[in-house]
Amino acid sequence: MIDLQTRIDLRRESLAELKAEYAELWDSWKVVESKAQPIAALAGVFLAGAFAYVGQLKGASTAEHVILLTIVALLIAGIVFALSAIWITDVSSPYLSSEGIDEIDDLLGASADSAELQLRRERMIQAAIKRWTGACNETRSALVNKRQLLNHCLLTLCSAAGFCVPLVLLMIYGRTGN
């Protein structure tokens, strides 16, 4: 059987690893949001360009109208996906310092022998591990959602860009009669 001090040391290592994982998750969170912001702005610029192009549609074919409508719909969807990716998402905090202070006060305030104090210390670390694990899981889940939204945004913008090619070809060759 593993002695109490070894168990405490192992639990402290686990807690340190969870804290590092949580920090990595938040770094990834920031990266996703920092990518979504300029993508939303870029999509907005292209959307403004699409609306400016609407004024040139006099005498345009039905195909041009349909392609432009498709591009506008894709750009709007891309903006919605990007904004959804940067939307504020609440996730639980793993550990509040006030909780830690209260737990330590409870631990130190208990009149018990050294062995009982060590057992309480281990339980306190176990409780912290559970909180950090829950926070990591919740953050990871929300981060996966944000990444999916960013991917959807990029796919819709790539699709909108793809529809620009036939629109340009129709503008050049469809109106000149070539």
C-alpha positions as CSV (number, residue, x, y, z in Angstrom):
1,M,0.0,0.0,0.0
2,I,1.2,3.5,-0.8
3,D,1.9,5.7,2.1
4,L,0.0,8.9,2.7
5,Q,2.8,11.3,1.8
6,T,3.4,9.6,-1.5
7,R,-0.4,9.8,-2.3
8,I,-0.4,13.5,-1.4
9,D,2.7,14.1,-3.6
10,L,1.0,12.2,-6.5
11,R,-2.2,14.2,-6.1
12,R,-0.2,17.4,-6.1
13,E,1.5,16.4,-9.4
14,S,-1.9,15.6,-10.9
15,L,-3.2,19.0,-9.7
16,A,-0.2,20.8,-11.3
17,E,-0.8,18.9,-14.6
18,L,-4.5,19.9,-14.6
19,K,-3.5,23.6,-14.0
20,A,-1.1,23.4,-16.9
21,E,-3.8,21.8,-19.1
22,Y,-6.3,24.5,-18.2
23,A,-3.7,27.2,-19.1
24,E,-3.2,25.5,-22.5
25,L,-6.9,25.3,-23.1
26,W,-7.2,29.0,-22.5
27,D,-4.3,29.8,-24.8
28,S,-6.1,27.8,-27.5
29,W,-9.3,29.6,-26.7
30,K,-7.6,33.0,-27.2
31,V,-6.1,31.8,-30.5
32,V,-9.5,30.7,-31.9
33,E,-11.1,34.0,-30.9
34,S,-8.2,36.1,-32.2
35,K,-8.6,34.3,-35.6
36,A,-12.4,34.7,-35.7
37,Q,-12.3,38.5,-35.2
38,P,-10.4,39.5,-38.4
39,I,-12.3,36.8,-40.4
40,A,-15.6,38.4,-39.4
41,A,-14.3,41.8,-40.4
42,L,-13.0,40.5,-43.7
43,A,-16.3,38.9,-44.5
44,G,-18.0,42.2,-43.7
45,V,-15.8,44.0,-46.1
46,F,-16.6,41.4,-48.9
47,L,-20.3,41.7,-48.0
48,A,-20.1,45.5,-48.5
49,G,-18.4,44.8,-51.8
50,A,-21.1,42.4,-52.8
51,F,-23.8,45.0,-52.0
52,A,-21.9,47.6,-54.0
53,Y,-21.9,45.2,-56.9
54,V,-25.7,45.0,-56.8
55,G,-25.8,48.5,-58.4
56,Q,-24.1,47.0,-61.5
57,L,-26.7,44.3,-62.1
58,K,-28.7,46.2,-64.7
59,G,-29.0,43.9,-67.6
60,A,-27.4,41.0,-65.7
61,S,-28.5,37.5,-66.3
62,T,-30.5,35.4,-63.9
63,A,-27.3,33.3,-63.3
64,E,-25.5,36.5,-62.1
65,H,-28.3,37.3,-59.7
66,V,-28.4,33.8,-58.3
67,I,-24.6,33.6,-57.9
68,L,-24.5,37.0,-56.2
69,L,-27.4,36.0,-53.9
70,T,-25.5,32.8,-53.0
71,I,-22.3,34.8,-52.3
72,V,-24.2,37.2,-50.0
73,A,-25.9,34.3,-48.2
74,L,-22.5,32.6,-47.6
75,L,-20.9,35.8,-46.4
76,I,-23.7,36.4,-44.0
77,A,-23.4,32.8,-42.7
78,G,-19.7,33.2,-42.4
79,I,-20.1,36.4,-40.3
80,V,-22.6,34.6,-38.1
81,F,-20.3,31.7,-37.6
82,A,-17.4,34.0,-36.8
83,L,-19.4,36.1,-34.4
84,S,-20.7,32.9,-32.7
85,A,-17.1,31.7,-32.3
86,I,-16.2,34.9,-30.4
87,W,-19.4,35.1,-28.5
88,I,-18.9,35.2,-24.8
89,T,-19.2,31.7,-23.4
90,D,-19.4,31.0,-19.7
91,V,-17.4,28.2,-18.3
92,S,-16.9,27.4,-14.7
93,S,-13.9,28.6,-12.8
94,P,-11.8,25.8,-11.5
95,Y,-10.9,27.3,-8.2
96,L,-11.5,30.6,-6.5
97,S,-8.8,31.8,-4.1
98,S,-11.4,32.5,-1.5
99,E,-12.4,28.8,-1.5
100,G,-8.8,27.9,-1.1
101,I,-8.3,30.2,1.8
102,D,-11.5,28.8,3.5
103,E,-10.3,25.2,3.0
104,I,-6.9,26.0,4.4
105,D,-8.4,27.8,7.4
106,D,-10.7,24.7,7.9
107,L,-7.7,22.4,7.6
108,L,-5.5,24.4,10.0
109,G,-8.3,25.1,12.4
110,A,-9.1,21.4,12.9
111,S,-7.8,20.1,16.1
112,A,-6.4,16.7,15.0
113,D,-3.3,14.8,15.1
114,S,-0.7,14.9,12.3
115,A,-2.0,11.8,10.5
116,E,-5.6,13.2,10.5
117,L,-4.3,16.5,9.3
118,Q,-2.5,14.8,6.4
119,L,-5.7,12.9,5.5
120,R,-7.7,16.1,5.4
121,R,-5.0,17.7,3.3
122,E,-5.2,14.8,0.8
123,R,-9.0,15.2,0.7
124,M,-8.6,18.9,0.1
125,I,-6.3,18.2,-2.9
126,Q,-8.7,15.6,-4.2
127,A,-11.5,18.2,-4.1
128,A,-9.4,20.7,-6.0
129,I,-8.5,18.0,-8.6
130,K,-12.2,17.4,-9.1
131,R,-12.9,21.1,-9.6
132,W,-10.0,21.6,-12.0
133,T,-11.0,18.4,-13.9
134,G,-14.6,19.7,-14.3
135,A,-13.4,23.1,-15.4
136,C,-11.0,21.6,-18.0
137,N,-13.7,19.3,-19.3
138,E,-16.2,22.2,-19.6
139,T,-13.6,24.5,-21.2
140,R,-12.5,21.8,-23.6
141,S,-16.1,21.2,-24.7
142,A,-16.7,24.9,-25.3
143,L,-13.4,25.2,-27.1
144,V,-14.4,22.4,-29.5
145,N,-17.6,24.2,-30.2
146,K,-15.7,27.5,-30.9
147,R,-13.3,25.6,-33.2
148,Q,-16.2,24.1,-35.1
149,L,-17.8,27.4,-35.6
150,L,-14.5,28.9,-36.9
151,N,-14.2,26.0,-39.3
152,H,-17.7,26.5,-40.5
153,C,-16.9,30.2,-41.0
154,L,-13.8,29.4,-43.0
155,L,-15.7,26.9,-45.2
156,T,-18.5,29.3,-46.0
157,L,-16.1,32.1,-46.8
158,C,-14.1,29.7,-49.1
159,S,-17.4,28.7,-50.8
160,A,-18.3,32.4,-51.3
161,A,-14.9,33.0,-52.8
162,G,-15.4,30.0,-55.1
163,F,-18.7,31.5,-56.3
164,C,-16.9,34.7,-57.2
165,V,-15.0,32.9,-60.1
166,P,-18.2,32.1,-62.1
167,L,-19.6,35.6,-61.3
168,V,-16.5,37.2,-62.7
169,L,-16.6,35.0,-65.8
170,L,-20.2,35.8,-66.4
171,M,-19.4,39.5,-66.0
172,I,-16.6,39.3,-68.5
173,Y,-17.9,36.9,-71.1
174,G,-21.7,37.0,-70.5
175,R,-22.1,40.7,-71.1
176,T,-19.7,41.1,-74.0
177,G,-21.3,38.4,-76.1
178,N,-18.0,36.4,-76.4
